[in-house]
CSV table of C-alpha atoms in Angstrom, one decimal:
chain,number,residue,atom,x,y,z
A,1,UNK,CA,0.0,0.0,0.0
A,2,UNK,CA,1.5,3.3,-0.6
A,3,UNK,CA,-0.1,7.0,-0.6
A,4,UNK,CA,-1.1,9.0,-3.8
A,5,UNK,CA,2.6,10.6,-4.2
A,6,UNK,CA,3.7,6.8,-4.3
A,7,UNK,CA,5.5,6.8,-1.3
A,8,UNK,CA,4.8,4.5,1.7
A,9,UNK,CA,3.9,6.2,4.9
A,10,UNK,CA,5.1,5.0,8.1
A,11,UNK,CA,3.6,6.2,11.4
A,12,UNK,CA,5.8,5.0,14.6
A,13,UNK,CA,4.0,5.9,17.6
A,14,UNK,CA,6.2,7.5,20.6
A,15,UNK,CA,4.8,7.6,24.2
A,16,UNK,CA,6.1,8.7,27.3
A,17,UNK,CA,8.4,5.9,29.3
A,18,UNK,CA,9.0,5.0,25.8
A,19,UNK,CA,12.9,2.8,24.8
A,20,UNK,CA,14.9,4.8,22.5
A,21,UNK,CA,16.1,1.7,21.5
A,22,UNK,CA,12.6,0.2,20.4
A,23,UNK,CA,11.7,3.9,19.1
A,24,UNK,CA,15.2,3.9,16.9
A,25,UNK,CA,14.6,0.4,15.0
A,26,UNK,CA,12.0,1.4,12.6
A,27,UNK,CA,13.4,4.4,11.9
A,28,UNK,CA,17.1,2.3,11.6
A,29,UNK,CA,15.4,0.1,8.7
A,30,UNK,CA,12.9,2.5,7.4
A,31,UNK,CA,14.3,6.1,7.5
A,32,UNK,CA,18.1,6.0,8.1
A,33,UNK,CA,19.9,7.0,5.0
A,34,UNK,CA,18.0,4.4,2.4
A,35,UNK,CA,18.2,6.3,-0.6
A,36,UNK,CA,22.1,6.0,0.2
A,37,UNK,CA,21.5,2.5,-0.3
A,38,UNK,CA,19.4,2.8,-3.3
A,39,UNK,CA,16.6,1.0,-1.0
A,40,UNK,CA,13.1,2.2,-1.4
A,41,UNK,CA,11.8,5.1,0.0
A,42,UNK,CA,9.3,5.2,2.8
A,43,UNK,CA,7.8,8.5,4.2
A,44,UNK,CA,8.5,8.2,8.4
A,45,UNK,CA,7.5,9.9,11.2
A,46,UNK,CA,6.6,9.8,14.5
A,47,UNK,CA,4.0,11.0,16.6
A,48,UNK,CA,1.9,10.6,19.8
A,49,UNK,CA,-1.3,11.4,21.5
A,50,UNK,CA,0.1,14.8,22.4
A,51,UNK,CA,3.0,16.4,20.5
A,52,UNK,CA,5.8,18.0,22.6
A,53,UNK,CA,8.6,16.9,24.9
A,54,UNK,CA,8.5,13.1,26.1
A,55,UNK,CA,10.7,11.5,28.2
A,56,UNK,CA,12.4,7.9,27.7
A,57,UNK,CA,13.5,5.4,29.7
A,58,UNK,CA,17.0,6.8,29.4
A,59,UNK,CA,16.9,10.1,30.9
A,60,UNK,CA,16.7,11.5,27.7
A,61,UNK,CA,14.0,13.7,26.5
A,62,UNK,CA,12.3,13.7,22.7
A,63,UNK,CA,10.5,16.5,20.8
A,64,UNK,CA,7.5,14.6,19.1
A,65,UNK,CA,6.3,17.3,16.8
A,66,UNK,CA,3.1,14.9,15.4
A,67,UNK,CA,-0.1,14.0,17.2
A,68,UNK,CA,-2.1,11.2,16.7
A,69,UNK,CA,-3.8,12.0,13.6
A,70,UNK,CA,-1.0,10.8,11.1
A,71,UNK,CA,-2.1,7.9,11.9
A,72,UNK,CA,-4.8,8.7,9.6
A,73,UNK,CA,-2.5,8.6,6.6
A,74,UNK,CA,-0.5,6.0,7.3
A,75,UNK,CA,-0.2,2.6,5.4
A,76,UNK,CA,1.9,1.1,8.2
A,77,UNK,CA,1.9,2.3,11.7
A,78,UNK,CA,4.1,0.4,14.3
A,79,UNK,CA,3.6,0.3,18.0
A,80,UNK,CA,7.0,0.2,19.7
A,81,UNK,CA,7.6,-1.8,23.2
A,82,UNK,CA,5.0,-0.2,25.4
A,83,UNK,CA,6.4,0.7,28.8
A,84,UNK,CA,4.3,-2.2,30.5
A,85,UNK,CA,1.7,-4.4,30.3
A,86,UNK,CA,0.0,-3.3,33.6
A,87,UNK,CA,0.2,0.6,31.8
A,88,UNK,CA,-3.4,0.7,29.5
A,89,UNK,CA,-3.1,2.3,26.3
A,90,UNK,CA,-5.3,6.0,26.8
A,91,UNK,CA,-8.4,5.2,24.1
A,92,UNK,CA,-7.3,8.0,21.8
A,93,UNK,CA,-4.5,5.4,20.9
A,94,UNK,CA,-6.7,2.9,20.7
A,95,UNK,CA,-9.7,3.7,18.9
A,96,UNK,CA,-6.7,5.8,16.3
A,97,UNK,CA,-5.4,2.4,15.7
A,98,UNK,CA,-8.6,0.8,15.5
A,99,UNK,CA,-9.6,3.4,12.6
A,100,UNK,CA,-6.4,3.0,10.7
A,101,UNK,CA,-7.0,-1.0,10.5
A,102,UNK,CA,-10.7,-0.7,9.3
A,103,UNK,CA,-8.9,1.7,6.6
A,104,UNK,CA,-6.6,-1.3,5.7
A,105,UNK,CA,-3.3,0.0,7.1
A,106,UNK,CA,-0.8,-2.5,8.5
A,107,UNK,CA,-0.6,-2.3,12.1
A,108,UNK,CA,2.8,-3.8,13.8
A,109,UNK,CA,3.1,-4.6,17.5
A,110,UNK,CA,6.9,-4.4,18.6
A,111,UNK,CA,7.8,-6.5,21.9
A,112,UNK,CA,5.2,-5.6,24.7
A,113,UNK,CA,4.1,-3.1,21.5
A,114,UNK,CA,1.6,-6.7,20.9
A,115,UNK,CA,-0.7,-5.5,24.5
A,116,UNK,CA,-1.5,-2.8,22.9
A,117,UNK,CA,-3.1,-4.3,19.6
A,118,UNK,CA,-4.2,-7.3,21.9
A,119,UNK,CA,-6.2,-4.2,24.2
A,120,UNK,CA,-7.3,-2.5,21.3
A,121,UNK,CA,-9.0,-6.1,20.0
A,122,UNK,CA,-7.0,-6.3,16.5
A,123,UNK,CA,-5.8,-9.6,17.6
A,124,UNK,CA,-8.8,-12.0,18.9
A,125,UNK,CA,-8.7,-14.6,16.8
A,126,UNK,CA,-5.2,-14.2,15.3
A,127,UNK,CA,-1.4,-15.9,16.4
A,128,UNK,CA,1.1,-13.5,18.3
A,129,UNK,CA,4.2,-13.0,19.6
A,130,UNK,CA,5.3,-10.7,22.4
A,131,UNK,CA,8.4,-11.0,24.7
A,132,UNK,CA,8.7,-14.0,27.0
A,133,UNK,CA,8.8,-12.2,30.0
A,134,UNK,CA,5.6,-11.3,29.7
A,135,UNK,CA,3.7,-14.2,27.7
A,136,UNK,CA,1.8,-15.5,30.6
A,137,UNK,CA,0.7,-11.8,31.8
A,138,UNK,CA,-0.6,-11.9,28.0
A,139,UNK,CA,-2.5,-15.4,27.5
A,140,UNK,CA,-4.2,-14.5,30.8
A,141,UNK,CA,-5.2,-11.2,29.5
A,142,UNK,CA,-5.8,-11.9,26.4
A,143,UNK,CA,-7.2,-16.0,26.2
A,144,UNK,CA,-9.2,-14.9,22.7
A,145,UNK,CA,-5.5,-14.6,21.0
A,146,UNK,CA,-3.4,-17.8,20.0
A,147,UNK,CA,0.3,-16.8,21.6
A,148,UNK,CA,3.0,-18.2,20.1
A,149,UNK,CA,5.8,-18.3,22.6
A,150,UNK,CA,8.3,-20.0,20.5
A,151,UNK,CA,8.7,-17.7,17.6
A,152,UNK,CA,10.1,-14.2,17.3
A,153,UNK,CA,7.3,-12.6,15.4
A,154,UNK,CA,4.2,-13.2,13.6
A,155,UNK,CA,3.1,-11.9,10.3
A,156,UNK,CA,-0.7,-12.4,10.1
A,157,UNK,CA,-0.8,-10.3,6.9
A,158,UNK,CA,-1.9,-6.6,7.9
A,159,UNK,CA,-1.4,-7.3,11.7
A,160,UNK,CA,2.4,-8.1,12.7
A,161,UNK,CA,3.7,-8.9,16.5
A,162,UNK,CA,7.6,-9.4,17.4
A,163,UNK,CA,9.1,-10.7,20.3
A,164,UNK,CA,11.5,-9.0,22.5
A,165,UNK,CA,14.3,-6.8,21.7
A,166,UNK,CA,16.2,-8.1,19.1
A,167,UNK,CA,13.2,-9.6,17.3
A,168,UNK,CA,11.8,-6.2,16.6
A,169,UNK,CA,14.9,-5.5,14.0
A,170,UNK,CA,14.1,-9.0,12.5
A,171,UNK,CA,10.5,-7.9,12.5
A,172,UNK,CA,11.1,-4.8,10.7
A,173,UNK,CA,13.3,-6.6,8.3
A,174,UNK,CA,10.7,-8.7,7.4
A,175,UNK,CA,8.4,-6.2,6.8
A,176,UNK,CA,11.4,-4.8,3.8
A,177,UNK,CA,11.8,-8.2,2.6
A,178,UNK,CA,8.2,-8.2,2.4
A,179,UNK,CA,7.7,-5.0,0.4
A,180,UNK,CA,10.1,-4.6,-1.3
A,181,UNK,CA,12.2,-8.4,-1.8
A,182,UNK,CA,15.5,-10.4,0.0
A,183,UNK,CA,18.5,-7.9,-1.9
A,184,UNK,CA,17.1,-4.4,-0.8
A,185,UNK,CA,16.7,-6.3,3.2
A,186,UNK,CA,19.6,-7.6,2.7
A,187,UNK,CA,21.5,-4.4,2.5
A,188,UNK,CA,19.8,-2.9,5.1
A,189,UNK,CA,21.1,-5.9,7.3
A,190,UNK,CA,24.2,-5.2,6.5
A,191,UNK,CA,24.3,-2.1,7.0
A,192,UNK,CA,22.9,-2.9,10.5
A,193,UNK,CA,25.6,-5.4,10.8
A,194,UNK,CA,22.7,-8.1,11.5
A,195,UNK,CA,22.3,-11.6,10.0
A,196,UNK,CA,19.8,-11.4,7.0
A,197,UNK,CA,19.1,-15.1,6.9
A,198,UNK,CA,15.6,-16.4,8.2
A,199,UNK,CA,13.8,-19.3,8.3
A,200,UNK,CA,10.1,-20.0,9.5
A,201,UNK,CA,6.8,-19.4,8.0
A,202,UNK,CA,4.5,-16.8,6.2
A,203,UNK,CA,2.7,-16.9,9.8
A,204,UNK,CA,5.8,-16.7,11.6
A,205,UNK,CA,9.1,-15.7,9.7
A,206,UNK,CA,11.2,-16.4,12.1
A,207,UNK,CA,14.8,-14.3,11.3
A,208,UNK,CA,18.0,-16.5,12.7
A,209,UNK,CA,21.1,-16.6,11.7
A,210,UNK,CA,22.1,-19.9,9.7
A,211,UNK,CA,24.1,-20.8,13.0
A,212,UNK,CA,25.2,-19.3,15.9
A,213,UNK,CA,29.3,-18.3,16.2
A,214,UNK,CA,30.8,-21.4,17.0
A,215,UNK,CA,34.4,-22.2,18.5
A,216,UNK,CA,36.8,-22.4,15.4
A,217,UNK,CA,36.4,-26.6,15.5
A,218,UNK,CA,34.9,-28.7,13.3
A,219,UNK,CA,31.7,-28.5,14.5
A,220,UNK,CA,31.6,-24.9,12.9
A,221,UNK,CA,33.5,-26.4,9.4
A,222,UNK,CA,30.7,-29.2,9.4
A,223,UNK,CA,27.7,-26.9,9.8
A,224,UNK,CA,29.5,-24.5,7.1
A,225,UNK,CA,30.0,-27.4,4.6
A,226,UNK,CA,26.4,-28.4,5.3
A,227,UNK,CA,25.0,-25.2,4.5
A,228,UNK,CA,27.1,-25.5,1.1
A,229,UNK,CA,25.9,-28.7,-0.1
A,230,UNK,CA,22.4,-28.7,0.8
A,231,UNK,CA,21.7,-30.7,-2.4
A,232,UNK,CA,23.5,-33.6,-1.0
A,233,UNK,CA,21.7,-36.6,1.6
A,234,UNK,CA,22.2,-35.1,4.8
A,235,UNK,CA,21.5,-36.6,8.3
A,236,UNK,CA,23.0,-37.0,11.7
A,237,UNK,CA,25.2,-39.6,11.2
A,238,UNK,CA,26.7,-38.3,8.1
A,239,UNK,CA,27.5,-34.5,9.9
A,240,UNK,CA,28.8,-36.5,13.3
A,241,UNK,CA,30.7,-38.9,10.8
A,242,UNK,CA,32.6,-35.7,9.1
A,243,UNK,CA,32.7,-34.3,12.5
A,244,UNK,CA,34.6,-37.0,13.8
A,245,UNK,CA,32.3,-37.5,16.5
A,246,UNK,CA,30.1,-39.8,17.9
A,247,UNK,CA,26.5,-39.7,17.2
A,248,UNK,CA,25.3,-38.7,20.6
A,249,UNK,CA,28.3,-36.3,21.3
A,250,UNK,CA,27.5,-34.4,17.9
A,251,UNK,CA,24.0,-34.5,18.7
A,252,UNK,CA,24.4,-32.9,22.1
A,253,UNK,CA,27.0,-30.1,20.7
A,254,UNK,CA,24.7,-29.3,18.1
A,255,UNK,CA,21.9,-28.3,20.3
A,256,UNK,CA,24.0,-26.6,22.7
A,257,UNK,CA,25.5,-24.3,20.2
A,258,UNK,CA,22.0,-24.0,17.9
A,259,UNK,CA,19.5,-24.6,20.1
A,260,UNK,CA,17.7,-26.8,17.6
A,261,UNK,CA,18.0,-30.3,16.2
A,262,UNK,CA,20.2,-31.9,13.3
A,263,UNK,CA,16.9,-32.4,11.2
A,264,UNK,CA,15.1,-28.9,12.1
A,265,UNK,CA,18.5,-27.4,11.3
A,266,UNK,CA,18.5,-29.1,8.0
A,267,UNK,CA,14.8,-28.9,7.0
A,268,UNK,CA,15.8,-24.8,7.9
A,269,UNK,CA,19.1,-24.1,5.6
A,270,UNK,CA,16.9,-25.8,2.5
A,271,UNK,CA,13.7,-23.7,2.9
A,272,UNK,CA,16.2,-20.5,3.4
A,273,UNK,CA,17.5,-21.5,-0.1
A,274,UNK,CA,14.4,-22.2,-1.5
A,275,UNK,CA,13.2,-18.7,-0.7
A,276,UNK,CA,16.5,-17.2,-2.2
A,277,UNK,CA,16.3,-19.0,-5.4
A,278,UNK,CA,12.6,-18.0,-5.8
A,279,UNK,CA,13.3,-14.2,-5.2
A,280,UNK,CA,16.4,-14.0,-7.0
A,281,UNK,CA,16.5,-16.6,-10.3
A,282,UNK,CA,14.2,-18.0,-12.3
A,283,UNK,CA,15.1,-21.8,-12.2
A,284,UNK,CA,11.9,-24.1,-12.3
A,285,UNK,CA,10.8,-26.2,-9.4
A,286,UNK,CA,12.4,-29.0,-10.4
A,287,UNK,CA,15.7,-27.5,-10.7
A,288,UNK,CA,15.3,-25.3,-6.9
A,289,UNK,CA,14.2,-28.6,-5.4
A,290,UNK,CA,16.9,-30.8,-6.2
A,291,UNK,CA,19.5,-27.8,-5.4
A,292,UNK,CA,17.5,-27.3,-1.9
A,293,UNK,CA,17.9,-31.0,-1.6
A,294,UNK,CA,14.4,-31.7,-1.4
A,295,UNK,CA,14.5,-34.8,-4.2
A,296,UNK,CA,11.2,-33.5,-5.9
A,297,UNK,CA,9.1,-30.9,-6.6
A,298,UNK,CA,5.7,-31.6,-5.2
A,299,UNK,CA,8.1,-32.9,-1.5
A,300,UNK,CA,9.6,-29.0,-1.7
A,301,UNK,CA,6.3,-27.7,-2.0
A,302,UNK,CA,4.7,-29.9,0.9
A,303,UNK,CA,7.4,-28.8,3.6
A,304,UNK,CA,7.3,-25.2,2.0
A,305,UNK,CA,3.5,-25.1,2.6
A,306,UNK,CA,4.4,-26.3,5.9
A,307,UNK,CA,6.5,-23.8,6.7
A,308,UNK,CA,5.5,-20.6,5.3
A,309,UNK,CA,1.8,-21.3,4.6
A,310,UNK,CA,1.4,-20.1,1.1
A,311,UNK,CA,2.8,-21.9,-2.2
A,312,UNK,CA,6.4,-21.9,-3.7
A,313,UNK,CA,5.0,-19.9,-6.7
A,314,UNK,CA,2.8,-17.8,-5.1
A,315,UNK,CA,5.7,-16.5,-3.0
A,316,UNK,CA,7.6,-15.8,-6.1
A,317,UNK,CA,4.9,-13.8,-7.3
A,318,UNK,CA,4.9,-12.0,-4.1
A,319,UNK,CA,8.5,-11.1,-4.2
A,320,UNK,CA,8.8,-10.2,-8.0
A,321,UNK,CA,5.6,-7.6,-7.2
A,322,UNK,CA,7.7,-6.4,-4.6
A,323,UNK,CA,10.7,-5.8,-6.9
A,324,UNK,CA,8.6,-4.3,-9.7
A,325,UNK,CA,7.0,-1.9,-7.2
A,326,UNK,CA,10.9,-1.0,-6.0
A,327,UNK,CA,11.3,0.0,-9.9
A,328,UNK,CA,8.8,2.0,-10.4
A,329,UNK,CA,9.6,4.1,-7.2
A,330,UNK,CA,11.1,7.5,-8.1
């Protein structure tokens, strides 16, 4: 979605007690120097329910000069971490973001950012994702909402929730893959000196890094040759064999230093290169799915269904809409 000057307008709400850490990510990804980057352009600001001086959680003060009403305007407005879940959003908030769903704008729910959607009712009936410190303060609060603890954000389309800090970057990432496709995200995670790699689905997109930083052993050379020959039969005897360890000792390494196992790790790296080569080539199925290392087209499509609820083709077309719209920006 994007305004009649064909510029998409972001509105990033600012409150007082609010993080200038949560307040400076969607400006990092959105507003910081893009054009630089020849990344699209987005029209940011931020506001609150009453403009002036606000004070943060760091002893610093911010001049908001924006009230409420760009939210009016906005095609995507994004609630930062809200100073705590026992705080209730005032109703102007709430019935402005309210207005500016029923419109069709994109609402996004940073970290404890999620109560506030959750108390303004844009998420009964939807999945969720808010920080972990908090989750059972939120399914108690909230039991019409379907929290998912063990993701770091949700993408339910035109309502988006992250986890806690870090996860609100990933979040906002995800929203520039999204619009605009994997390079122009990419760059911006570099920039940020962030891992661009995800994996996860439509519903969840969860952003991780292909592997943690390991110890310079050959754990860390197995995982890395791994990820570089996805196309060949992989399983845990086969990495604990070039490992040189034992099947249960390589087993229990592994999920120390990724916090996941050899077969969800696996299943991971291929539908992260299944979504590259959809939004950067134009090989066929047959060819993506024996480089993923899937065997066949129709068992790709199965575990990418799985994962990401929506078809390999479909989210090529996604991603090649979002490139053409990246064209025709000025």
């Amino acid at each position: 979605m994007k305004g009649s000057e064909g510029v998409h307008r972001i509105a990033v709400v600012a409150f007082e007690g609010i993080s200038p850490f949560h307040l400076s990510v969607p400006c990092m990804v959105f507003a910081d120097d893009l054009a630089r980057l020849t990344a699209p352009r987005y029209a940011l600001i931020v506001c609150a329910e009453t403009p002036g001086r606000i004070g943060t959680t760091s002893g610093i003060s911010l001049f908001v000069e924006h009230d409420l009403s760009a939210l009016e305007t906005a095609d995507t407005v994004i609630v930062p971490a809200w100073p705590g879940p026992e705080i209730r959003p005032p109703e102007a908030l709430l019935e402005a973001l309210q207005r500016a769903h029923a419109r069709g704008a994109r609402l996004v729910g940073l970290c404890v950012g999620a109560f506030v959607l959750a108390e303004a009712g844009l998420l009964d009936g939807r999945r969720a994702s808010t920080h972990w410190v908090f989750a059972e303060d939120f399914a108690e609060r909230y039991p019409h909402v379907f929290l998912d603890r063990s993701v770091l954000y949700v993408d339910e389309g035109d309502v988006l929730t992250s986890a806690g800090t870090a996860a609100a970057i990933d979040c906002c990432l995800h929203l520039l893959r999204r619009d605009h496709g994997a390079e122009t995200a990419n760059r911006v995670a570099r920039r940020m000196v962030v891992a661009p790699h995800r994996s996860g689905g439509q519903a969840q997109y969860i952003e991780q890094p292909l592997h943690k930083t390991l110890q310079g052993d050959l754990l860390k050379e197995t995982l890395e040759w791994a990820a570089g020959n996805l196309s060949e039969p992989l399983c845990l005897d086969r990495l604990a064999e070039k490992a040189a360890m034992s099947r249960r000792n390589f087993s229990r390494r592994f999920r120390k230093e990724t916090g996941t196992t050899v077969s969800q790790w696996i299943l991971a790296q291929r539908l992260a290169l299944v979504q590259r080569l959809l939004e950067t080539t134009d090989r066929r199925m047959e060819t993506i799915a024996e480089a993923a290392g899937f065997g066949s087209a129709v068992t790709m499509r199965q575990r990418f269904v799985d994962a990401f609820r929506t078809s390999p083709m479909a989210y090529r077309r996604q991603f090649r809409t979002a490139g053409a719209d990246e064209r025709a920006l000025p």
